[in-house]
mmCIF file of C-alpha atoms in Angstrom:
data_model
loop_
_atom_site.group_PDB
_atom_site.id
_atom_site.type_symbol
_atom_site.label_atom_id
_atom_site.label_comp_id
_atom_site.label_asym_id
_atom_site.label_seq_id
_atom_site.Cartn_x
_atom_site.Cartn_y
_atom_site.Cartn_z
ATOM 1 C CA MET A 1 -0.265 -0.108 0.126
ATOM 2 C CA PRO A 2 1.690 2.945 -1.269
ATOM 3 C CA PHE A 3 2.063 5.719 1.383
ATOM 4 C CA SER A 4 0.497 9.098 1.763
ATOM 5 C CA ALA A 5 0.358 12.437 3.413
ATOM 6 C CA ALA A 6 -1.360 10.931 5.495
ATOM 7 C CA THR A 7 0.332 8.018 6.743
ATOM 8 C CA THR A 8 0.884 9.657 10.042
ATOM 9 C CA LEU A 9 -3.243 9.637 10.672
ATOM 10 C CA ILE A 10 -3.227 6.278 8.599
ATOM 11 C CA MET A 11 -0.965 4.602 11.557
ATOM 12 C CA GLU A 12 -2.789 6.495 14.071
ATOM 13 C CA ALA A 13 -6.498 4.587 13.421
ATOM 14 C CA ASN A 14 -4.650 1.431 12.468
ATOM 15 C CA TYR A 15 -2.379 0.978 15.417
ATOM 16 C CA LYS A 16 -4.465 -0.451 18.337
ATOM 17 C CA TRP A 17 -5.127 -3.137 15.695
ATOM 18 C CA ILE A 18 -1.759 -4.159 14.788
ATOM 19 C CA GLU A 19 -1.240 -4.233 19.093
ATOM 20 C CA GLN A 20 -4.312 -6.040 19.371
ATOM 21 C CA HIS A 21 -3.223 -8.480 16.730
ATOM 22 C CA LEU A 22 0.608 -8.399 17.114
ATOM 23 C CA GLY A 23 0.492 -12.188 19.004
ATOM 24 C CA ASP A 24 -1.685 -13.784 16.333
ATOM 25 C CA ASP A 25 -0.159 -15.864 13.502
ATOM 26 C CA THR A 26 -0.021 -14.175 10.718
ATOM 27 C CA SER A 27 -1.527 -16.206 8.290
ATOM 28 C CA ALA A 28 -4.696 -16.070 10.078
ATOM 29 C CA LEU A 29 -4.749 -12.883 9.692
ATOM 30 C CA ARG A 30 -3.923 -12.739 5.946
ATOM 31 C CA LEU A 31 -6.858 -15.368 5.517
ATOM 32 C CA LYS A 32 -9.522 -12.769 7.357
ATOM 33 C CA TYR A 33 -7.847 -10.078 6.870
ATOM 34 C CA GLY A 34 -5.368 -9.530 3.574
ATOM 35 C CA LYS A 35 -8.287 -7.218 1.973
ATOM 36 C CA THR A 36 -8.893 -5.010 4.309
ATOM 37 C CA HIS A 37 -5.496 -5.093 6.764
ATOM 38 C CA PRO A 38 -2.922 -5.540 4.551
ATOM 39 C CA PHE A 39 -0.759 -2.946 5.424
ATOM 40 C CA ASP A 40 -1.332 -4.145 9.057
ATOM 41 C CA ILE A 41 -0.329 -7.351 8.892
ATOM 42 C CA LEU A 42 2.617 -6.459 7.221
ATOM 43 C CA GLN A 43 4.369 -4.295 10.518
ATOM 44 C CA ILE A 44 3.237 -7.039 12.695
ATOM 45 C CA GLU A 45 4.953 -9.312 10.093
ATOM 46 C CA CYS A 46 7.991 -7.072 10.129
ATOM 47 C CA ARG A 47 8.055 -6.343 14.317
ATOM 48 C CA ARG A 48 8.606 -10.424 14.430
ATOM 49 C CA ARG A 49 11.409 -10.902 12.545
ATOM 50 C CA PHE A 50 13.409 -7.917 13.001
ATOM 51 C CA GLY A 51 12.683 -6.597 16.558
ATOM 52 C CA ALA A 52 15.003 -8.062 18.261
ATOM 53 C CA LYS A 53 17.370 -6.744 16.022
ATOM 54 C CA LEU A 54 15.803 -3.323 16.151
ATOM 55 C CA ALA A 55 14.568 -3.738 19.641
ATOM 56 C CA ASP A 56 16.093 -0.120 20.862
ATOM 57 C CA THR A 57 14.136 1.899 17.499
ATOM 58 C CA LEU A 58 11.282 -0.272 18.090
ATOM 59 C CA HIS A 59 11.222 0.688 21.348
ATOM 60 C CA GLU A 60 11.753 4.514 21.378
ATOM 61 C CA ASN A 61 9.566 4.690 18.045
ATOM 62 C CA PRO A 62 6.080 1.905 18.756
ATOM 63 C CA ARG A 63 4.627 3.491 15.372
ATOM 64 C CA PHE A 64 7.790 3.168 13.535
ATOM 65 C CA LEU A 65 6.631 2.528 9.655
ATOM 66 C CA PHE A 66 8.518 -1.016 7.779
ATOM 67 C CA PRO A 67 7.437 -0.133 3.814
ATOM 68 C CA THR A 68 8.396 -3.552 2.934
ATOM 69 C CA PRO A 69 10.140 -6.858 4.695
ATOM 70 C CA LEU A 70 13.356 -5.798 2.443
ATOM 71 C CA SER A 71 13.590 -2.628 3.775
ATOM 72 C CA GLY A 72 13.824 -4.393 7.532
ATOM 73 C CA GLU A 73 16.389 -7.038 6.054
ATOM 74 C CA GLN A 74 19.266 -4.249 5.038
ATOM 75 C CA ALA A 75 18.625 -2.346 7.792
ATOM 76 C CA THR A 76 21.840 -1.955 10.642
ATOM 77 C CA SER A 77 20.919 -3.191 14.087
ATOM 78 C CA SER A 78 19.984 -0.535 16.054
ATOM 79 C CA ALA A 79 23.695 -1.752 18.141
ATOM 80 C CA LEU A 80 25.749 -1.689 15.134
ATOM 81 C CA ALA A 81 24.310 1.806 14.438
ATOM 82 C CA ARG A 82 25.819 3.243 17.644
ATOM 83 C CA PHE A 83 29.208 1.521 16.753
ATOM 84 C CA HIS A 84 28.770 3.594 13.634
ATOM 85 C CA ALA A 85 27.526 7.005 15.186
ATOM 86 C CA SER A 86 30.461 7.147 17.407
ATOM 87 C CA LEU A 87 32.919 6.883 14.609
ATOM 88 C CA ILE A 88 31.477 10.610 13.429
ATOM 89 C CA ASN A 89 32.667 13.537 15.845
ATOM 90 C CA PRO A 90 30.460 15.370 18.056
ATOM 91 C CA GLY A 91 28.203 18.013 16.599
ATOM 92 C CA ASP A 92 29.407 16.845 12.964
ATOM 93 C CA ASN A 93 26.751 17.742 9.334
ATOM 94 C CA VAL A 94 27.044 14.530 8.690
ATOM 95 C CA ALA A 95 25.173 12.697 5.172
ATOM 96 C CA ASP A 96 24.637 9.136 5.130
ATOM 97 C CA PHE A 97 23.776 8.304 1.119
ATOM 98 C CA THR A 98 22.337 5.123 1.450
ATOM 99 C CA ALA A 99 20.039 5.782 4.545
ATOM 100 C CA GLY A 100 17.534 2.317 3.859
ATOM 101 C CA LEU A 101 15.796 3.027 6.844
ATOM 102 C CA GLY A 102 17.489 5.110 8.254
ATOM 103 C CA ILE A 103 18.344 3.201 11.761
ATOM 104 C CA ASP A 104 22.355 4.680 10.907
ATOM 105 C CA ALA A 105 21.388 8.093 10.636
ATOM 106 C CA MET A 106 19.081 8.293 13.990
ATOM 107 C CA ALA A 107 22.168 7.371 15.477
ATOM 108 C CA MET A 108 24.381 9.383 13.637
ATOM 109 C CA ALA A 109 21.278 12.422 14.657
ATOM 110 C CA ALA A 110 22.016 11.922 18.402
ATOM 111 C CA VAL A 111 25.854 12.847 17.786
ATOM 112 C CA ALA A 112 25.924 14.561 14.077
ATOM 113 C CA SER A 113 24.536 18.689 14.269
ATOM 114 C CA ARG A 114 22.392 17.841 11.068
ATOM 115 C CA VAL A 115 21.990 14.703 9.125
ATOM 116 C CA THR A 116 20.900 14.214 5.535
ATOM 117 C CA ALA A 117 19.165 10.609 5.066
ATOM 118 C CA VAL A 118 20.031 10.461 1.121
ATOM 119 C CA GLU A 119 17.417 6.909 -0.159
ATOM 120 C CA ARG A 120 16.121 6.286 -3.374
ATOM 121 C CA ASP A 121 12.963 4.278 -2.996
ATOM 122 C CA PRO A 122 10.288 6.961 -3.119
ATOM 123 C CA LEU A 123 8.459 4.226 -0.870
ATOM 124 C CA VAL A 124 11.094 4.045 0.939
ATOM 125 C CA ALA A 125 11.896 7.345 1.333
ATOM 126 C CA GLU A 126 8.668 8.172 2.678
ATOM 127 C CA ALA A 127 8.686 5.839 5.267
ATOM 128 C CA LEU A 128 12.261 7.563 6.517
ATOM 129 C CA LYS A 129 10.345 11.038 6.313
ATOM 130 C CA VAL A 130 7.687 9.448 8.787
ATOM 131 C CA ASN A 131 10.118 8.163 11.091
ATOM 132 C CA THR A 132 12.097 10.933 11.560
ATOM 133 C CA SER A 133 9.502 13.185 12.086
ATOM 134 C CA THR A 134 10.019 13.971 15.179
ATOM 135 C CA ALA A 135 13.893 14.478 14.977
ATOM 136 C CA ASP A 136 14.456 18.173 13.372
ATOM 137 C CA ASN A 137 18.424 18.023 12.576
ATOM 138 C CA ILE A 138 17.539 15.034 9.972
ATOM 139 C CA THR A 139 16.701 15.797 6.398
ATOM 140 C CA VAL A 140 15.942 12.951 3.978
ATOM 141 C CA VAL A 141 16.381 13.216 -0.045
ATOM 142 C CA CYS A 142 14.653 10.741 -2.500
ATOM 143 C CA ASP A 143 17.243 10.699 -5.170
ATOM 144 C CA ASP A 144 20.413 8.418 -6.314
ATOM 145 C CA CYS A 145 23.260 9.013 -3.840
ATOM 146 C CA ARG A 146 25.161 8.978 -7.592
ATOM 147 C CA ASP A 147 23.142 11.930 -8.811
ATOM 148 C CA PHE A 148 22.779 13.619 -5.303
ATOM 149 C CA ALA A 149 26.210 13.492 -5.268
ATOM 150 C CA GLU A 150 26.923 15.302 -8.437
ATOM 151 C CA VAL A 151 24.618 18.115 -7.953
ATOM 152 C CA CYS A 152 26.397 18.719 -4.534
ATOM 153 C CA ALA A 153 30.034 18.479 -5.891
ATOM 154 C CA ASP A 154 28.786 21.095 -8.589
ATOM 155 C CA ALA A 155 27.116 23.634 -5.470
ATOM 156 C CA GLY A 156 29.537 23.561 -3.670
ATOM 157 C CA THR A 157 28.309 21.872 -0.395
ATOM 158 C CA THR A 158 30.381 19.898 1.442
ATOM 159 C CA TYR A 159 30.017 17.599 4.573
ATOM 160 C CA ASP A 160 32.129 16.300 7.865
ATOM 161 C CA CYS A 161 31.059 13.191 7.432
ATOM 162 C CA ILE A 162 29.321 10.992 4.620
ATOM 163 C CA PHE A 163 28.346 7.036 5.226
ATOM 164 C CA ILE A 164 27.566 4.979 2.717
ATOM 165 C CA ASP A 165 26.434 1.014 2.411
ATOM 166 C CA PRO A 166 26.363 -0.218 -0.991
ATOM 167 C CA ALA A 167 23.757 -2.735 -1.420
ATOM 168 C CA ARG A 168 25.500 -6.275 -1.756
ATOM 169 C CA ARG A 169 23.434 -7.886 -4.817
ATOM 170 C CA GLU A 170 24.225 -7.985 -8.211
ATOM 171 C CA ALA A 171 21.854 -7.272 -11.441
ATOM 172 C CA ASP A 172 20.690 -11.385 -11.196
ATOM 173 C CA GLY A 173 20.065 -10.977 -7.366
ATOM 174 C CA SER A 174 23.435 -13.114 -6.576
ATOM 175 C CA ARG A 175 25.145 -11.547 -3.654
ATOM 176 C CA ALA A 176 28.185 -9.311 -4.798
ATOM 177 C CA TYR A 177 31.064 -8.667 -2.468
ATOM 178 C CA ALA A 178 34.096 -6.161 -4.104
ATOM 179 C CA LEU A 179 33.330 -2.465 -3.395
ATOM 180 C CA ASP A 180 33.788 -2.333 -7.734
ATOM 181 C CA ARG A 181 30.530 -5.113 -8.021
ATOM 182 C CA CYS A 182 28.382 -3.673 -4.992
ATOM 183 C CA GLU A 183 25.364 -0.545 -6.108
ATOM 184 C CA PRO A 184 26.944 2.191 -6.101
ATOM 185 C CA SER A 185 30.310 1.157 -6.808
ATOM 186 C CA VAL A 186 31.548 3.036 -4.352
ATOM 187 C CA THR A 187 35.364 2.642 -6.355
ATOM 188 C CA GLU A 188 33.875 5.130 -9.169
ATOM 189 C CA MET A 189 32.214 7.594 -6.811
ATOM 190 C CA LEU A 190 35.327 8.367 -4.817
ATOM 191 C CA PRO A 191 36.481 11.358 -6.953
ATOM 192 C CA THR A 192 33.139 12.655 -6.221
ATOM 193 C CA LEU A 193 33.138 11.863 -2.712
ATOM 194 C CA ALA A 194 36.317 13.636 -2.106
ATOM 195 C CA ARG A 195 34.913 16.936 -3.380
ATOM 196 C CA LEU A 196 32.504 16.613 -1.256
ATOM 197 C CA THR A 197 33.811 15.457 2.234
ATOM 198 C CA PRO A 198 37.630 15.012 4.064
ATOM 199 C CA LYS A 199 35.997 11.704 5.931
ATOM 200 C CA LEU A 200 34.116 8.463 4.328
ATOM 201 C CA ILE A 201 32.852 5.653 6.192
ATOM 202 C CA ILE A 202 31.733 2.587 4.079
ATOM 203 C CA LYS A 203 30.419 0.024 5.380
ATOM 204 C CA ALA A 204 31.052 -3.054 3.279
ATOM 205 C CA SER A 205 30.448 -7.210 3.115
ATOM 206 C CA PRO A 206 32.508 -9.303 5.671
ATOM 207 C CA MET A 207 33.571 -11.860 3.039
ATOM 208 C CA LEU A 208 36.357 -8.715 1.395
ATOM 209 C CA ASP A 209 39.824 -9.464 1.796
ATOM 210 C CA ILE A 210 41.386 -7.416 4.438
ATOM 211 C CA SER A 211 44.597 -6.536 2.052
ATOM 212 C CA HIS A 212 42.583 -6.824 -1.149
ATOM 213 C CA THR A 213 40.416 -3.915 0.376
ATOM 214 C CA LEU A 214 43.457 -1.861 1.385
ATOM 215 C CA SER A 215 45.152 -1.596 -1.922
ATOM 216 C CA LEU A 216 41.963 -0.411 -3.547
ATOM 217 C CA LEU A 217 41.630 2.242 -1.378
ATOM 218 C CA PRO A 218 43.761 4.846 -1.290
ATOM 219 C CA HIS A 219 43.921 7.301 2.288
ATOM 220 C CA VAL A 220 42.286 4.657 4.902
ATOM 221 C CA SER A 221 43.041 5.359 8.036
ATOM 222 C CA ARG A 222 41.496 2.498 9.828
ATOM 223 C CA ILE A 223 38.984 -0.605 8.771
ATOM 224 C CA ILE A 224 36.751 -2.397 10.987
ATOM 225 C CA ALA A 225 36.089 -5.601 11.333
ATOM 226 C CA LEU A 226 32.492 -5.290 13.282
ATOM 227 C CA GLY A 227 30.769 -8.333 14.791
ATOM 228 C CA THR A 228 28.481 -10.053 17.659
ATOM 229 C CA THR A 229 30.244 -12.722 19.798
ATOM 230 C CA THR A 230 29.042 -14.978 17.352
ATOM 231 C CA GLU A 231 29.274 -13.440 13.901
ATOM 232 C CA CYS A 232 31.712 -10.695 12.064
ATOM 233 C CA LYS A 233 27.955 -8.541 10.185
ATOM 234 C CA GLU A 234 30.641 -5.992 8.560
ATOM 235 C CA LEU A 235 33.255 -4.450 7.819
ATOM 236 C CA ASP A 236 33.747 -0.595 8.126
ATOM 237 C CA ILE A 237 36.314 1.421 6.351
ATOM 238 C CA VAL A 238 37.299 4.658 7.391
ATOM 239 C CA CYS A 239 39.015 7.009 4.867
ATOM 240 C CA LEU A 240 40.642 10.402 5.475
ATOM 241 C CA PHE A 241 40.520 12.601 2.386
ATOM 242 C CA ASP A 242 42.757 14.797 3.233
ATOM 243 C CA VAL A 243 45.189 13.335 5.233
ATOM 244 C CA SER A 244 48.101 10.541 3.824
ATOM 245 C CA THR A 245 48.137 8.030 5.944
ATOM 246 C CA GLU A 246 50.762 5.215 5.507
ATOM 247 C CA GLU A 247 49.307 1.895 6.880
ATOM 248 C CA ALA A 248 45.683 1.588 8.277
ATOM 249 C CA GLU A 249 44.655 0.721 12.239
ATOM 250 C CA VAL A 250 42.783 -2.279 12.140
ATOM 251 C CA SER A 251 40.414 -2.689 14.428
ATOM 252 C CA ALA A 252 38.295 -5.956 15.287
ATOM 253 C CA VAL A 253 35.399 -4.817 17.727
ATOM 254 C CA THR A 254 32.679 -6.952 18.972
ATOM 255 C CA VAL A 255 29.823 -5.461 20.470
ATOM 256 C CA THR A 256 27.915 -7.456 23.104
ATOM 257 C CA PRO A 257 24.678 -7.099 25.188
ATOM 258 C CA THR A 258 26.632 -4.821 27.847
ATOM 259 C CA ALA A 259 29.530 -3.973 26.325
ATOM 260 C CA THR A 260 31.968 -3.267 23.179
ATOM 261 C CA GLU A 261 35.044 -4.597 22.744
ATOM 262 C CA ILE A 262 37.834 -3.185 20.599
ATOM 263 C CA PHE A 263 41.055 -5.013 19.830
ATOM 264 C CA ASN A 264 43.888 -2.260 17.849
ATOM 265 C CA PHE A 265 46.722 -3.586 16.245
ATOM 266 C CA SER A 266 48.620 -2.837 12.445
ATOM 267 C CA ARG A 267 49.011 -5.400 10.546
ATOM 268 C CA ARG A 268 53.160 -4.394 10.950
ATOM 269 C CA ASP A 269 53.150 -4.927 14.490
ATOM 270 C CA GLU A 270 51.153 -8.667 13.325
ATOM 271 C CA ALA A 271 54.164 -9.373 11.546
ATOM 272 C CA ALA A 272 56.469 -9.411 13.989
ATOM 273 C CA ALA A 273 54.777 -10.496 16.742
ATOM 274 C CA THR A 274 55.612 -14.185 17.940
ATOM 275 C CA VAL A 275 54.343 -17.373 18.660
ATOM 276 C CA GLU A 276 54.880 -20.250 21.019
ATOM 277 C CA PHE A 277 53.149 -23.626 20.592
ATOM 278 C CA GLY A 278 51.791 -26.281 22.835
ATOM 279 C CA LEU A 279 48.735 -28.290 23.651
ATOM 280 C CA PRO A 280 46.624 -27.104 26.892
ATOM 281 C CA LYS A 281 45.860 -29.807 30.185
ATOM 282 C CA VAL A 282 43.129 -30.173 32.579
ATOM 283 C CA GLY A 283 42.854 -27.053 34.414
ATOM 284 C CA ASP A 284 44.245 -24.917 31.909
ATOM 285 C CA THR A 285 42.144 -21.678 30.213
ATOM 286 C CA VAL A 286 41.568 -22.336 26.200
ATOM 287 C CA TYR A 287 40.151 -19.108 24.892
ATOM 288 C CA ASP A 288 38.092 -19.231 21.066
ATOM 289 C CA PRO A 289 38.149 -15.397 19.737
ATOM 290 C CA TYR A 290 35.420 -13.777 18.764
ATOM 291 C CA PRO A 291 34.339 -14.279 14.769
ATOM 292 C CA ALA A 292 35.367 -10.283 14.308
ATOM 293 C CA VAL A 293 38.776 -10.924 16.524
ATOM 294 C CA MET A 294 39.293 -13.607 13.232
ATOM 295 C CA LYS A 295 38.152 -11.282 10.580
ATOM 296 C CA SER A 296 40.860 -8.579 11.910
ATOM 297 C CA GLY A 297 43.646 -11.229 10.270
ATOM 298 C CA ALA A 298 44.847 -11.140 14.297
ATOM 299 C CA MET A 299 46.058 -14.814 14.563
ATOM 300 C CA LYS A 300 49.439 -13.863 16.581
ATOM 301 C CA LEU A 301 49.208 -10.445 18.268
ATOM 302 C CA THR A 302 46.360 -11.961 20.135
ATOM 303 C CA GLY A 303 47.860 -14.111 22.074
ATOM 304 C CA GLN A 304 51.215 -12.457 22.518
ATOM 305 C CA ARG A 305 49.501 -9.323 24.126
ATOM 306 C CA PHE A 306 47.726 -12.189 26.710
ATOM 307 C CA GLY A 307 50.490 -13.846 27.446
ATOM 308 C CA LEU A 308 48.924 -16.666 25.519
ATOM 309 C CA LYS A 309 50.284 -20.263 24.140
ATOM 310 C CA LYS A 310 48.539 -21.125 20.855
ATOM 311 C CA LEU A 311 47.513 -24.928 19.693
ATOM 312 C CA ALA A 312 48.589 -25.004 16.126
ATOM 313 C CA PRO A 313 49.732 -21.979 12.924
ATOM 314 C CA ASN A 314 46.529 -23.059 11.992
ATOM 315 C CA THR A 315 44.343 -24.075 14.621
ATOM 316 C CA HIS A 316 43.351 -20.593 15.984
ATOM 317 C CA LEU A 317 42.998 -21.472 19.594
ATOM 318 C CA TRP A 318 45.200 -20.139 23.262
ATOM 319 C CA PHE A 319 45.375 -21.276 26.323
ATOM 320 C CA SER A 320 47.326 -21.006 29.386
ATOM 321 C CA GLU A 321 47.259 -21.993 32.497
ATOM 322 C CA ARG A 322 45.680 -19.407 34.253
ATOM 323 C CA LEU A 323 42.585 -17.413 33.612
ATOM 324 C CA VAL A 324 43.370 -14.268 32.140
ATOM 325 C CA GLU A 325 40.652 -11.465 31.489
ATOM 326 C CA GLY A 326 40.065 -9.575 28.644
ATOM 327 C CA PHE A 327 40.655 -11.557 25.864
ATOM 328 C CA PRO A 328 38.730 -10.505 22.923
ATOM 329 C CA GLY A 329 36.575 -14.189 23.020
ATOM 330 C CA HIS A 330 35.271 -17.345 24.643
ATOM 331 C CA ALA A 331 37.224 -18.507 27.382
ATOM 332 C CA PHE A 332 36.249 -21.892 28.445
ATOM 333 C CA ARG A 333 38.312 -24.337 30.917
ATOM 334 C CA VAL A 334 40.303 -27.712 30.041
ATOM 335 C CA THR A 335 38.110 -30.385 31.273
ATOM 336 C CA GLU A 336 39.633 -33.491 29.406
ATOM 337 C CA VAL A 337 42.316 -33.659 26.465
ATOM 338 C CA LEU A 338 42.273 -37.150 24.754
ATOM 339 C CA PRO A 339 43.779 -38.394 21.328
ATOM 340 C CA TYR A 340 41.522 -38.349 18.278
ATOM 341 C CA ALA A 341 42.050 -42.287 18.421
ATOM 342 C CA SER A 342 39.429 -45.211 17.978
ATOM 343 C CA ARG A 343 38.940 -46.100 21.724
ATOM 344 C CA ASN A 344 37.991 -42.757 22.862
ATOM 345 C CA ILE A 345 35.991 -42.315 19.799
ATOM 346 C CA LYS A 346 33.891 -45.334 20.757
ATOM 347 C CA ARG A 347 33.355 -44.165 24.680
ATOM 348 C CA TYR A 348 32.894 -40.020 24.486
ATOM 349 C CA ALA A 349 29.678 -39.870 23.981
ATOM 350 C CA SER A 350 28.913 -42.210 27.155
ATOM 351 C CA ALA A 351 31.291 -39.871 29.074
ATOM 352 C CA HIS A 352 29.862 -36.609 27.551
ATOM 353 C CA PRO A 353 26.158 -37.086 25.485
ATOM 354 C CA ARG A 354 25.395 -33.343 25.185
ATOM 355 C CA VAL A 355 28.219 -30.977 24.422
ATOM 356 C CA SER A 356 28.429 -28.143 21.630
ATOM 357 C CA VAL A 357 31.335 -29.516 19.011
ATOM 358 C CA SER A 358 33.686 -27.174 17.232
ATOM 359 C CA ALA A 359 36.950 -28.300 14.904
ATOM 360 C CA ARG A 360 39.524 -26.502 14.164
ATOM 361 C CA ASN A 361 42.119 -27.081 11.434
ATOM 362 C CA PHE A 362 40.364 -30.795 11.541
ATOM 363 C CA ASP A 363 40.053 -32.848 8.454
ATOM 364 C CA MET A 364 35.948 -33.000 9.298
ATOM 365 C CA THR A 365 33.196 -30.587 9.948
ATOM 366 C CA SER A 366 32.414 -29.789 13.121
ATOM 367 C CA GLU A 367 28.724 -31.969 12.130
ATOM 368 C CA THR A 368 30.972 -34.763 11.080
ATOM 369 C CA LEU A 369 32.863 -34.491 14.401
ATOM 370 C CA ARG A 370 29.609 -34.401 16.219
ATOM 371 C CA LYS A 371 28.192 -37.561 14.106
ATOM 372 C CA ARG A 372 31.358 -39.767 14.764
ATOM 373 C CA LEU A 373 31.527 -39.006 18.399
ATOM 374 C CA GLY A 374 27.060 -39.279 18.557
ATOM 375 C CA VAL A 375 26.749 -35.920 20.942
ATOM 376 C CA SER A 376 23.895 -33.571 21.333
ATOM 377 C CA ASP A 377 24.782 -29.700 21.464
ATOM 378 C CA GLY A 378 25.086 -29.046 25.188
ATOM 379 C CA PRO A 379 25.917 -26.472 27.613
ATOM 380 C CA ASP A 380 30.085 -27.540 26.944
ATOM 381 C CA ARG A 381 32.247 -27.282 24.580
ATOM 382 C CA LEU A 382 34.567 -29.889 22.379
ATOM 383 C CA PHE A 383 37.272 -28.976 20.418
ATOM 384 C CA GLY A 384 38.525 -31.582 17.336
ATOM 385 C CA VAL A 385 42.151 -29.912 17.234
ATOM 386 C CA THR A 386 44.960 -30.565 15.666
ATOM 387 C CA ALA A 387 48.575 -29.352 17.767
ATOM 388 C CA ALA A 388 51.540 -28.169 16.931
ATOM 389 C CA ASP A 389 53.322 -31.970 16.815
ATOM 390 C CA GLY A 390 50.502 -32.845 13.812
ATOM 391 C CA ASN A 391 48.290 -35.140 15.669
ATOM 392 C CA ARG A 392 44.999 -34.623 16.411
ATOM 393 C CA TYR A 393 42.925 -34.444 20.034
ATOM 394 C CA LEU A 394 40.050 -33.902 21.248
ATOM 395 C CA ILE A 395 40.131 -31.697 23.966
ATOM 396 C CA THR A 396 37.025 -30.899 26.528
ATOM 397 C CA ALA A 397 35.573 -27.729 28.031
ATOM 398 C CA THR A 398 33.446 -25.904 29.679
ATOM 399 C CA PRO A 399 32.461 -21.942 29.949
ATOM 400 C CA ALA A 400 35.609 -20.463 32.511
ATOM 401 C CA GLU A 401 32.222 -18.396 33.133
ATOM 402 C CA ALA A 402 30.672 -20.433 34.722
#
């Protein structure tokens, strides 16, 4: 259903209906009310699908308007948007060139003096205007950011910072990862963007290779692997056009329910780091790095900074005799270390029927190892690993914080 100037009145009239049916089965709602309440059912479906990701946004604005399910899928989570906002300076004049639902724009508006939110889809742009109508420092522009950038360049309009999150889809709908294959192509826009701002923040796919990405972009001052405790969500690339940067700082940033953990380093420091290898024993603590740390490429420096040993060059687990605070990852107390041998495989499930399996530098996947051992998921962890001596081991551990 297209929006109109009366959208806010429609939402006012139907808000109670949406609240009343929030817990109902949406398939049943479509059968009964599909012709009379399609827009309201869409709102219920989107709240159910994206309620966790956009929890803060929906709490602050219970009448938040979803124009399409796709806009919810593509939206930044509330937690990651707050981190994006931390990358700008207080009082900055900012432009979000790919605003979408405006989650990033709204987070930045809490820090910036002014935010220009550019969205090319008219339906999404109108919803964005409604959702930001109470923010007096957000201006919504419905335009293709490439055309808008050219207009700004011709007019001499500048911004303190520009944020851009290009769509990662090819014309045929397949996934795109490289910056020059996304829509719009950031690499093609760079000359124009450099005329508009001294600072560009690019939100990119976590599938990008960091070294290759740095070779494509000039003036990168910082590249950030950003994620949660279970997944690396994206790479954020900060370019400073008015500064010549010899080497970008690399950051692994993990957003947890209670904090944001940041591990900063340079690739030069990582290359110079040294590692001691070994095999943990019962009572030791094993450290499993967060996904953002793994993506950042801190394969040696992480252990060196915390005084840890590593299992093998390509087995990215560390360990120590005592629990070390502050490691950017999960910690587990070792309860058993067994050689991966037939006698141990056969009896393992009887001793540990419920344990989560994680294969690291093993010759099989975690799921294959789980089936071979005959265990089901549980609170403890089994690491199937290859140690520095070339032998394989089963390391059973329990969460150190438990």
